Amino acid sequence: MSLTIADLEQLQNEHPEWQMELVEGNIVIMGPSDYESEEIGGRLLTFLNMWVLSRKLGRVTGSSAGFILPSIDNNSEKRNLRAPDVSFVKAERLKKSKRDFVELVPDLVVEIKSKSDRIKPLEEKIQLFLQLGATVGILIDPDNLTVTVYRFNQKPLILKNHDILSVPELLPGWELAVSELWPPEFE
């Protein structure tokens, strides 16, 4: 039996403490992230929001913002509801926030590898967003201290600690040293 977004919404009403996605008609319950991965997401959200909000470029959200995605084969019964760890939507595409899931593909999607994640499913999730129209996908891997930038039909760009992350096609002028993503160590 293939489940729908309405089924997911009903389950979420019954269990508001669960974070769920709808993937190919199956509900996937997402476990909590490890502390370091969540801190990395929070840091990226902060850096992006400081740039985006002051320039009114769009909206930046975290891992709880759900996006209703079109199906690849245009079957409305097979739509997915996915939630990237961090996302950005250009202002002209979402002029007003909604008190619901939004039916669009974000322009930028970011996945952060948590302790229990495997890289391949994260890459597949990013590729799905790119196939559906996202401009850029980013995979942050705290285990290897790398940031991989994906663009549709292009070779991935792997950045390391000494490199600078930029997304000029969406965030002109924004730059972030990859080393700034990693949580600081206090003495």
Short mmCIF file of N, CA and C in Angstrom, two decimals:
data_model
loop_
_atom_site.label_atom_id
_atom_site.label_comp_id
_atom_site.label_asym_id
_atom_site.label_seq_id
_atom_site.Cartn_x
_atom_site.Cartn_y
_atom_site.Cartn_z
N MET A 1 0.84 -1.18 0.00
CA MET A 1 0.00 0.00 0.00
C MET A 1 0.89 1.24 0.00
N SER A 2 0.63 2.12 -0.94
CA SER A 2 1.40 3.36 -1.05
C SER A 2 0.69 4.46 -0.25
N LEU A 3 1.43 5.09 0.65
CA LEU A 3 0.86 6.13 1.49
C LEU A 3 0.97 7.49 0.80
N THR A 4 0.13 8.42 1.24
CA THR A 4 0.08 9.75 0.63
C THR A 4 0.50 10.81 1.64
N ILE A 5 0.59 12.03 1.17
CA ILE A 5 0.91 13.16 2.05
C ILE A 5 -0.18 13.33 3.10
N ALA A 6 -1.44 13.07 2.73
CA ALA A 6 -2.54 13.15 3.70
C ALA A 6 -2.32 12.13 4.82
N ASP A 7 -1.86 10.92 4.46
CA ASP A 7 -1.56 9.90 5.48
C ASP A 7 -0.44 10.39 6.40
N LEU A 8 0.58 10.99 5.83
CA LEU A 8 1.68 11.51 6.62
C LEU A 8 1.20 12.60 7.57
N GLU A 9 0.37 13.52 7.06
CA GLU A 9 -0.15 14.59 7.89
C GLU A 9 -0.97 14.05 9.06
N GLN A 10 -1.77 13.02 8.80
CA GLN A 10 -2.57 12.41 9.87
C GLN A 10 -1.66 11.79 10.92
N LEU A 11 -0.63 11.07 10.48
CA LEU A 11 0.31 10.46 11.41
C LEU A 11 1.06 11.53 12.21
N GLN A 12 1.39 12.64 11.54
CA GLN A 12 2.08 13.72 12.25
C GLN A 12 1.19 14.38 13.29
N ASN A 13 -0.10 14.48 12.99
CA ASN A 13 -1.04 15.02 13.99
C ASN A 13 -1.12 14.11 15.21
N GLU A 14 -1.04 12.82 14.98
CA GLU A 14 -1.11 11.85 16.07
C GLU A 14 0.20 11.78 16.85
N HIS A 15 1.32 12.05 16.18
CA HIS A 15 2.65 11.95 16.80
C HIS A 15 3.48 13.19 16.45
N PRO A 16 3.14 14.35 17.02
CA PRO A 16 3.85 15.59 16.66
C PRO A 16 5.33 15.58 17.04
N GLU A 17 5.73 14.68 17.91
CA GLU A 17 7.13 14.63 18.33
C GLU A 17 8.01 13.89 17.31
N TRP A 18 7.42 13.24 16.33
CA TRP A 18 8.18 12.50 15.32
C TRP A 18 8.49 13.42 14.14
N GLN A 19 9.68 13.26 13.59
CA GLN A 19 10.02 13.94 12.35
C GLN A 19 9.99 12.90 11.25
N MET A 20 9.17 13.15 10.22
CA MET A 20 8.95 12.14 9.19
C MET A 20 9.11 12.72 7.80
N GLU A 21 9.43 11.83 6.87
CA GLU A 21 9.44 12.16 5.45
C GLU A 21 8.61 11.09 4.74
N LEU A 22 8.06 11.45 3.58
CA LEU A 22 7.35 10.51 2.73
C LEU A 22 8.24 10.26 1.52
N VAL A 23 8.69 9.02 1.37
CA VAL A 23 9.62 8.67 0.31
C VAL A 23 9.04 7.49 -0.47
N GLU A 24 8.68 7.76 -1.73
CA GLU A 24 8.14 6.73 -2.61
C GLU A 24 6.98 5.97 -1.96
N GLY A 25 6.08 6.70 -1.31
CA GLY A 25 4.90 6.09 -0.70
C GLY A 25 5.12 5.45 0.64
N ASN A 26 6.32 5.56 1.17
CA ASN A 26 6.63 5.00 2.49
C ASN A 26 6.99 6.12 3.46
N ILE A 27 6.49 6.01 4.67
CA ILE A 27 6.83 6.99 5.69
C ILE A 27 8.12 6.57 6.37
N VAL A 28 9.07 7.50 6.40
CA VAL A 28 10.36 7.26 7.02
C VAL A 28 10.43 8.15 8.25
N ILE A 29 10.63 7.53 9.41
CA ILE A 29 10.77 8.28 10.65
C ILE A 29 12.25 8.60 10.83
N MET A 30 12.53 9.88 10.98
CA MET A 30 13.90 10.34 11.10
C MET A 30 14.30 10.37 12.57
N GLY A 31 15.43 9.79 12.88
CA GLY A 31 15.94 9.83 14.24
C GLY A 31 16.59 11.16 14.53
N PRO A 32 16.80 11.45 15.80
CA PRO A 32 17.48 12.71 16.11
C PRO A 32 18.92 12.69 15.59
N SER A 33 19.41 13.86 15.30
CA SER A 33 20.77 14.01 14.81
C SER A 33 21.74 14.02 15.99
N ASP A 34 22.99 13.68 15.72
CA ASP A 34 23.99 13.80 16.78
C ASP A 34 24.27 15.28 17.03
N TYR A 35 24.82 15.58 18.17
CA TYR A 35 25.02 16.97 18.60
C TYR A 35 25.88 17.75 17.62
N GLU A 36 27.00 17.17 17.20
CA GLU A 36 27.92 17.90 16.32
C GLU A 36 27.26 18.22 14.98
N SER A 37 26.55 17.26 14.40
CA SER A 37 25.90 17.51 13.11
C SER A 37 24.87 18.61 13.23
N GLU A 38 24.11 18.60 14.32
CA GLU A 38 23.10 19.64 14.53
C GLU A 38 23.76 21.00 14.74
N GLU A 39 24.89 21.03 15.44
CA GLU A 39 25.60 22.30 15.64
C GLU A 39 26.11 22.84 14.30
N ILE A 40 26.60 21.96 13.44
CA ILE A 40 27.05 22.38 12.11
C ILE A 40 25.89 22.98 11.34
N GLY A 41 24.73 22.32 11.39
CA GLY A 41 23.54 22.85 10.73
C GLY A 41 23.15 24.21 11.27
N GLY A 42 23.21 24.37 12.59
CA GLY A 42 22.89 25.65 13.20
C GLY A 42 23.86 26.75 12.78
N ARG A 43 25.14 26.39 12.70
CA ARG A 43 26.14 27.37 12.27
C ARG A 43 25.87 27.81 10.83
N LEU A 44 25.61 26.83 9.94
CA LEU A 44 25.34 27.17 8.55
C LEU A 44 24.07 28.02 8.43
N LEU A 45 23.03 27.66 9.17
CA LEU A 45 21.81 28.47 9.18
C LEU A 45 22.11 29.91 9.58
N THR A 46 22.91 30.08 10.60
CA THR A 46 23.27 31.42 11.07
C THR A 46 24.02 32.19 9.99
N PHE A 47 25.04 31.58 9.41
CA PHE A 47 25.84 32.27 8.38
C PHE A 47 24.98 32.63 7.16
N LEU A 48 24.13 31.69 6.74
CA LEU A 48 23.27 31.95 5.59
C LEU A 48 22.25 33.04 5.90
N ASN A 49 21.59 32.94 7.05
CA ASN A 49 20.57 33.92 7.41
C ASN A 49 21.13 35.33 7.51
N MET A 50 22.33 35.48 8.06
CA MET A 50 22.92 36.81 8.17
C MET A 50 23.06 37.45 6.77
N TRP A 51 23.39 36.65 5.77
CA TRP A 51 23.58 37.16 4.42
C TRP A 51 22.23 37.35 3.71
N VAL A 52 21.39 36.34 3.80
CA VAL A 52 20.13 36.31 3.05
C VAL A 52 19.14 37.36 3.56
N LEU A 53 18.94 37.43 4.87
CA LEU A 53 17.93 38.33 5.42
C LEU A 53 18.27 39.79 5.20
N SER A 54 19.52 40.16 5.37
CA SER A 54 19.89 41.57 5.20
C SER A 54 19.75 42.02 3.74
N ARG A 55 19.76 41.09 2.82
CA ARG A 55 19.64 41.42 1.40
C ARG A 55 18.27 41.05 0.83
N LYS A 56 17.40 40.49 1.68
CA LYS A 56 16.06 40.07 1.28
C LYS A 56 16.09 39.14 0.06
N LEU A 57 17.01 38.17 0.10
CA LEU A 57 17.18 37.25 -1.02
C LEU A 57 16.20 36.09 -1.00
N GLY A 58 15.68 35.75 0.17
CA GLY A 58 14.77 34.61 0.24
C GLY A 58 14.63 34.08 1.65
N ARG A 59 14.39 32.78 1.76
CA ARG A 59 14.11 32.13 3.03
C ARG A 59 15.07 30.96 3.27
N VAL A 60 15.59 30.89 4.49
CA VAL A 60 16.48 29.81 4.90
C VAL A 60 15.77 29.03 6.01
N THR A 61 15.72 27.71 5.88
CA THR A 61 15.06 26.89 6.90
C THR A 61 15.95 25.71 7.29
N GLY A 62 15.59 25.13 8.43
CA GLY A 62 16.31 23.98 8.96
C GLY A 62 15.62 22.67 8.64
N SER A 63 15.99 21.65 9.38
CA SER A 63 15.62 20.27 9.06
C SER A 63 14.16 19.92 9.29
N SER A 64 13.38 20.80 9.86
CA SER A 64 11.97 20.48 10.09
C SER A 64 11.05 21.03 9.00
N ALA A 65 11.57 21.81 8.07
CA ALA A 65 10.74 22.38 7.00
C ALA A 65 10.54 21.35 5.90
N GLY A 66 9.28 20.95 5.70
CA GLY A 66 8.98 19.93 4.69
C GLY A 66 8.61 20.53 3.35
N PHE A 67 9.10 19.90 2.29
CA PHE A 67 8.81 20.31 0.92
C PHE A 67 8.07 19.19 0.21
N ILE A 68 6.90 19.50 -0.34
CA ILE A 68 6.17 18.53 -1.15
C ILE A 68 6.77 18.62 -2.55
N LEU A 69 7.37 17.54 -2.98
CA LEU A 69 8.09 17.53 -4.26
C LEU A 69 7.22 16.93 -5.35
N PRO A 70 7.36 17.42 -6.57
CA PRO A 70 6.64 16.79 -7.68
C PRO A 70 7.22 15.39 -7.91
N SER A 71 6.39 14.50 -8.43
CA SER A 71 6.92 13.18 -8.75
C SER A 71 7.69 13.27 -10.07
N ILE A 72 8.65 12.41 -10.21
CA ILE A 72 9.45 12.42 -11.44
C ILE A 72 8.60 12.03 -12.64
N ASP A 73 7.62 11.14 -12.43
CA ASP A 73 6.77 10.68 -13.53
C ASP A 73 5.41 11.38 -13.58
N ASN A 74 5.27 12.53 -12.90
CA ASN A 74 4.05 13.34 -12.87
C ASN A 74 2.84 12.60 -12.31
N ASN A 75 3.06 11.62 -11.46
CA ASN A 75 1.97 10.91 -10.80
C ASN A 75 1.73 11.58 -9.45
N SER A 76 0.59 12.27 -9.31
CA SER A 76 0.34 13.04 -8.09
C SER A 76 0.21 12.14 -6.86
N GLU A 77 -0.05 10.86 -7.05
CA GLU A 77 -0.15 9.94 -5.92
C GLU A 77 1.23 9.58 -5.37
N LYS A 78 2.28 9.82 -6.13
CA LYS A 78 3.63 9.41 -5.74
C LYS A 78 4.52 10.58 -5.37
N ARG A 79 3.92 11.65 -4.88
CA ARG A 79 4.73 12.79 -4.49
C ARG A 79 5.45 12.49 -3.18
N ASN A 80 6.65 13.02 -3.06
CA ASN A 80 7.44 12.85 -1.85
C ASN A 80 7.36 14.11 -1.01
N LEU A 81 7.52 13.94 0.30
CA LEU A 81 7.66 15.06 1.20
C LEU A 81 9.01 14.88 1.88
N ARG A 82 9.93 15.77 1.56
CA ARG A 82 11.30 15.63 2.08
C ARG A 82 11.69 16.89 2.83
N ALA A 83 12.65 16.73 3.73
CA ALA A 83 13.12 17.84 4.56
C ALA A 83 14.64 17.84 4.59
N PRO A 84 15.28 18.70 3.79
CA PRO A 84 16.73 18.80 3.86
C PRO A 84 17.15 19.36 5.22
N ASP A 85 18.39 19.14 5.60
CA ASP A 85 18.89 19.66 6.88
C ASP A 85 18.89 21.19 6.88
N VAL A 86 19.24 21.79 5.75
CA VAL A 86 19.20 23.24 5.57
C VAL A 86 18.72 23.47 4.14
N SER A 87 17.89 24.49 3.95
CA SER A 87 17.45 24.80 2.59
C SER A 87 17.31 26.31 2.41
N PHE A 88 17.34 26.72 1.16
CA PHE A 88 17.16 28.12 0.79
C PHE A 88 16.21 28.17 -0.39
N VAL A 89 15.24 29.10 -0.33
CA VAL A 89 14.31 29.35 -1.43
C VAL A 89 14.38 30.83 -1.76
N LYS A 90 14.57 31.14 -3.04
CA LYS A 90 14.64 32.53 -3.47
C LYS A 90 13.33 33.26 -3.18
N ALA A 91 13.44 34.53 -2.84
CA ALA A 91 12.30 35.36 -2.44
C ALA A 91 11.19 35.35 -3.49
N GLU A 92 11.56 35.45 -4.75
CA GLU A 92 10.53 35.52 -5.79
C GLU A 92 9.75 34.21 -5.94
N ARG A 93 10.28 33.12 -5.41
CA ARG A 93 9.59 31.83 -5.51
C ARG A 93 8.69 31.55 -4.31
N LEU A 94 8.95 32.23 -3.19
CA LEU A 94 8.14 32.03 -1.99
C LEU A 94 8.04 33.39 -1.29
N LYS A 95 7.11 34.20 -1.79
CA LYS A 95 7.00 35.59 -1.32
C LYS A 95 6.50 35.68 0.12
N LYS A 96 5.73 34.68 0.55
CA LYS A 96 5.17 34.70 1.89
C LYS A 96 5.31 33.30 2.49
N SER A 97 5.69 33.25 3.76
CA SER A 97 5.80 31.97 4.46
C SER A 97 4.43 31.32 4.55
N LYS A 98 4.41 30.00 4.60
CA LYS A 98 3.16 29.26 4.71
C LYS A 98 3.13 28.48 6.01
N ARG A 99 1.96 28.31 6.56
CA ARG A 99 1.76 27.55 7.78
C ARG A 99 1.47 26.11 7.41
N ASP A 100 2.22 25.58 6.47
CA ASP A 100 2.00 24.24 5.95
C ASP A 100 3.28 23.81 5.23
N PHE A 101 3.27 22.60 4.71
CA PHE A 101 4.36 22.21 3.82
C PHE A 101 4.25 23.05 2.56
N VAL A 102 5.37 23.31 1.90
CA VAL A 102 5.30 24.07 0.66
C VAL A 102 5.51 23.12 -0.51
N GLU A 103 4.77 23.39 -1.58
CA GLU A 103 4.86 22.57 -2.79
C GLU A 103 5.83 23.22 -3.75
N LEU A 104 7.11 23.00 -3.49
CA LEU A 104 8.15 23.48 -4.38
C LEU A 104 9.46 22.79 -4.04
N VAL A 105 10.38 22.91 -4.96
CA VAL A 105 11.73 22.38 -4.77
C VAL A 105 12.61 23.54 -4.33
N PRO A 106 13.29 23.43 -3.19
CA PRO A 106 14.17 24.54 -2.77
C PRO A 106 15.29 24.76 -3.79
N ASP A 107 15.80 25.97 -3.81
CA ASP A 107 16.89 26.29 -4.73
C ASP A 107 18.21 25.70 -4.26
N LEU A 108 18.39 25.66 -2.94
CA LEU A 108 19.60 25.10 -2.33
C LEU A 108 19.18 24.09 -1.28
N VAL A 109 19.78 22.90 -1.33
CA VAL A 109 19.54 21.88 -0.30
C VAL A 109 20.87 21.46 0.29
N VAL A 110 20.88 21.27 1.61
CA VAL A 110 22.09 20.87 2.30
C VAL A 110 21.76 19.66 3.16
N GLU A 111 22.58 18.65 3.07
CA GLU A 111 22.50 17.48 3.94
C GLU A 111 23.78 17.43 4.76
N ILE A 112 23.63 17.14 6.04
CA ILE A 112 24.78 17.03 6.94
C ILE A 112 24.84 15.60 7.44
N LYS A 113 25.93 14.93 7.17
CA LYS A 113 26.08 13.53 7.58
C LYS A 113 26.14 13.45 9.10
N SER A 114 25.20 12.72 9.66
CA SER A 114 25.24 12.48 11.10
C SER A 114 26.01 11.18 11.35
N LYS A 115 26.24 10.90 12.59
CA LYS A 115 27.05 9.73 12.97
C LYS A 115 26.50 8.44 12.38
N SER A 116 25.18 8.31 12.31
CA SER A 116 24.57 7.06 11.86
C SER A 116 24.25 7.05 10.36
N ASP A 117 24.42 8.18 9.67
CA ASP A 117 24.11 8.24 8.24
C ASP A 117 25.14 7.53 7.38
N ARG A 118 24.69 7.11 6.22
CA ARG A 118 25.57 6.60 5.18
C ARG A 118 25.59 7.66 4.07
N ILE A 119 26.71 7.81 3.41
CA ILE A 119 26.88 8.84 2.39
C ILE A 119 25.97 8.61 1.19
N LYS A 120 25.88 7.39 0.69
CA LYS A 120 25.13 7.12 -0.55
C LYS A 120 23.67 7.59 -0.49
N PRO A 121 22.90 7.27 0.57
CA PRO A 121 21.51 7.79 0.61
C PRO A 121 21.44 9.31 0.66
N LEU A 122 22.41 9.95 1.29
CA LEU A 122 22.43 11.41 1.32
C LEU A 122 22.70 11.97 -0.08
N GLU A 123 23.63 11.36 -0.80
CA GLU A 123 23.91 11.77 -2.18
C GLU A 123 22.69 11.56 -3.06
N GLU A 124 22.00 10.43 -2.86
CA GLU A 124 20.79 10.15 -3.65
C GLU A 124 19.70 11.18 -3.37
N LYS A 125 19.56 11.58 -2.12
CA LYS A 125 18.56 12.59 -1.76
C LYS A 125 18.89 13.91 -2.44
N ILE A 126 20.16 14.31 -2.41
CA ILE A 126 20.58 15.54 -3.07
C ILE A 126 20.34 15.44 -4.58
N GLN A 127 20.68 14.30 -5.18
CA GLN A 127 20.48 14.13 -6.63
C GLN A 127 19.00 14.21 -7.00
N LEU A 128 18.11 13.68 -6.15
CA LEU A 128 16.68 13.79 -6.40
C LEU A 128 16.27 15.26 -6.45
N PHE A 129 16.70 16.05 -5.46
CA PHE A 129 16.38 17.47 -5.46
C PHE A 129 16.91 18.15 -6.72
N LEU A 130 18.13 17.82 -7.14
CA LEU A 130 18.70 18.42 -8.34
C LEU A 130 17.91 18.03 -9.58
N GLN A 131 17.50 16.76 -9.69
CA GLN A 131 16.69 16.30 -10.83
C GLN A 131 15.37 17.05 -10.89
N LEU A 132 14.83 17.41 -9.73
CA LEU A 132 13.54 18.08 -9.68
C LEU A 132 13.64 19.59 -9.82
N GLY A 133 14.87 20.13 -9.88
CA GLY A 133 15.01 21.55 -10.15
C GLY A 133 15.83 22.36 -9.17
N ALA A 134 16.34 21.77 -8.09
CA ALA A 134 17.22 22.52 -7.20
C ALA A 134 18.45 22.96 -7.99
N THR A 135 18.97 24.11 -7.67
CA THR A 135 20.14 24.64 -8.37
C THR A 135 21.43 24.05 -7.81
N VAL A 136 21.53 23.96 -6.48
CA VAL A 136 22.75 23.47 -5.83
C VAL A 136 22.37 22.56 -4.67
N GLY A 137 23.16 21.51 -4.50
CA GLY A 137 23.06 20.63 -3.34
C GLY A 137 24.41 20.57 -2.67
N ILE A 138 24.41 20.53 -1.35
CA ILE A 138 25.66 20.49 -0.60
C ILE A 138 25.59 19.35 0.41
N LEU A 139 26.65 18.57 0.47
CA LEU A 139 26.78 17.49 1.45
C LEU A 139 27.95 17.82 2.37
N ILE A 140 27.65 17.96 3.65
CA ILE A 140 28.69 18.25 4.65
C ILE A 140 29.00 16.97 5.38
N ASP A 141 30.27 16.58 5.37
CA ASP A 141 30.70 15.35 6.02
C ASP A 141 31.68 15.68 7.15
N PRO A 142 31.19 15.76 8.40
CA PRO A 142 32.06 16.08 9.53
C PRO A 142 33.12 15.02 9.80
N ASP A 143 32.87 13.79 9.39
CA ASP A 143 33.85 12.72 9.62
C ASP A 143 35.13 12.96 8.84
N ASN A 144 34.99 13.46 7.60
CA ASN A 144 36.15 13.70 6.74
C ASN A 144 36.49 15.18 6.60
N LEU A 145 35.72 16.04 7.30
CA LEU A 145 35.91 17.48 7.22
C LEU A 145 35.87 17.98 5.78
N THR A 146 34.85 17.50 5.03
CA THR A 146 34.69 17.91 3.63
C THR A 146 33.29 18.45 3.40
N VAL A 147 33.21 19.29 2.38
CA VAL A 147 31.95 19.83 1.90
C VAL A 147 31.94 19.55 0.40
N THR A 148 30.94 18.79 -0.06
CA THR A 148 30.84 18.48 -1.48
C THR A 148 29.67 19.26 -2.07
N VAL A 149 29.96 19.99 -3.15
CA VAL A 149 28.96 20.83 -3.80
C VAL A 149 28.54 20.15 -5.10
N TYR A 150 27.21 19.96 -5.24
CA TYR A 150 26.64 19.29 -6.41
C TYR A 150 25.81 20.28 -7.21
N ARG A 151 25.97 20.19 -8.53
CA ARG A 151 25.13 20.92 -9.47
C ARG A 151 24.68 19.92 -10.52
N PHE A 152 23.48 20.09 -11.05
CA PHE A 152 22.92 19.13 -12.00
C PHE A 152 23.84 18.94 -13.20
N ASN A 153 24.12 17.67 -13.50
CA ASN A 153 24.95 17.29 -14.65
C ASN A 153 26.35 17.88 -14.63
N GLN A 154 26.89 18.11 -13.44
CA GLN A 154 28.26 18.57 -13.31
C GLN A 154 28.99 17.67 -12.32
N LYS A 155 30.29 17.65 -12.45
CA LYS A 155 31.10 16.88 -11.52
C LYS A 155 31.07 17.55 -10.14
N PRO A 156 30.90 16.76 -9.07
CA PRO A 156 30.89 17.35 -7.72
C PRO A 156 32.22 18.04 -7.40
N LEU A 157 32.12 19.11 -6.64
CA LEU A 157 33.29 19.86 -6.20
C LEU A 157 33.51 19.57 -4.72
N ILE A 158 34.65 19.00 -4.37
CA ILE A 158 34.95 18.65 -2.99
C ILE A 158 35.83 19.73 -2.37
N LEU A 159 35.33 20.31 -1.28
CA LEU A 159 36.06 21.36 -0.57
C LEU A 159 36.56 20.83 0.76
N LYS A 160 37.73 21.31 1.15
CA LYS A 160 38.33 20.92 2.43
C LYS A 160 38.50 22.15 3.31
N ASN A 161 39.07 21.96 4.47
CA ASN A 161 39.18 23.00 5.48
C ASN A 161 39.72 24.34 4.98
N HIS A 162 40.72 24.33 4.12
CA HIS A 162 41.35 25.57 3.66
C HIS A 162 40.57 26.23 2.52
N ASP A 163 39.49 25.60 2.05
CA ASP A 163 38.73 26.11 0.90
C ASP A 163 37.61 27.05 1.34
N ILE A 164 37.08 27.76 0.34
CA ILE A 164 35.98 28.70 0.56
C ILE A 164 34.73 28.16 -0.15
N LEU A 165 33.63 28.09 0.59
CA LEU A 165 32.34 27.69 0.03
C LEU A 165 31.63 28.93 -0.48
N SER A 166 31.14 28.86 -1.72
CA SER A 166 30.34 29.95 -2.28
C SER A 166 29.28 29.34 -3.18
N VAL A 167 28.20 30.07 -3.36
CA VAL A 167 27.10 29.64 -4.22
C VAL A 167 26.69 30.87 -5.04
N PRO A 168 27.54 31.30 -5.98
CA PRO A 168 27.33 32.58 -6.65
C PRO A 168 26.02 32.66 -7.44
N GLU A 169 25.53 31.54 -7.95
CA GLU A 169 24.30 31.58 -8.73
C GLU A 169 23.07 31.84 -7.88
N LEU A 170 23.16 31.64 -6.58
CA LEU A 170 22.03 31.89 -5.67
C LEU A 170 22.31 32.99 -4.66
N LEU A 171 23.54 33.06 -4.19
CA LEU A 171 23.92 34.00 -3.13
C LEU A 171 25.15 34.79 -3.58
N PRO A 172 24.96 35.72 -4.52
CA PRO A 172 26.10 36.46 -5.04
C PRO A 172 26.88 37.17 -3.93
N GLY A 173 28.19 36.95 -3.91
CA GLY A 173 29.06 37.60 -2.93
C GLY A 173 29.23 36.87 -1.62
N TRP A 174 28.37 35.90 -1.34
CA TRP A 174 28.46 35.15 -0.07
C TRP A 174 29.61 34.17 -0.16
N GLU A 175 30.45 34.17 0.85
CA GLU A 175 31.56 33.22 0.93
C GLU A 175 31.71 32.79 2.38
N LEU A 176 32.09 31.53 2.57
CA LEU A 176 32.28 31.00 3.91
C LEU A 176 33.46 30.04 3.89
N ALA A 177 34.42 30.28 4.77
CA ALA A 177 35.53 29.34 4.91
C ALA A 177 34.96 28.03 5.45
N VAL A 178 35.29 26.92 4.81
CA VAL A 178 34.79 25.61 5.25
C VAL A 178 35.11 25.39 6.72
N SER A 179 36.27 25.85 7.16
CA SER A 179 36.67 25.66 8.56
C SER A 179 35.69 26.32 9.54
N GLU A 180 34.91 27.32 9.09
CA GLU A 180 33.94 27.99 9.95
C GLU A 180 32.73 27.10 10.27
N LEU A 181 32.53 26.05 9.49
CA LEU A 181 31.40 25.15 9.74
C LEU A 181 31.61 24.27 10.97
N TRP A 182 32.85 23.92 11.24
CA TRP A 182 33.12 22.98 12.31
C TRP A 182 33.00 23.65 13.67
N PRO A 183 32.36 22.99 14.62
CA PRO A 183 32.18 23.60 15.95
C PRO A 183 33.52 23.93 16.60
N PRO A 184 33.57 25.05 17.31
CA PRO A 184 34.83 25.43 17.98
C PRO A 184 35.10 24.51 19.17
N GLU A 185 36.36 24.45 19.54
CA GLU A 185 36.74 23.71 20.75
C GLU A 185 37.13 24.74 21.79
N PHE A 186 36.54 24.63 22.96
CA PHE A 186 36.82 25.56 24.04
C PHE A 186 37.81 24.95 25.02
N GLU A 187 38.66 25.77 25.58
CA GLU A 187 39.65 25.28 26.55
C GLU A 187 39.10 25.36 27.95
#
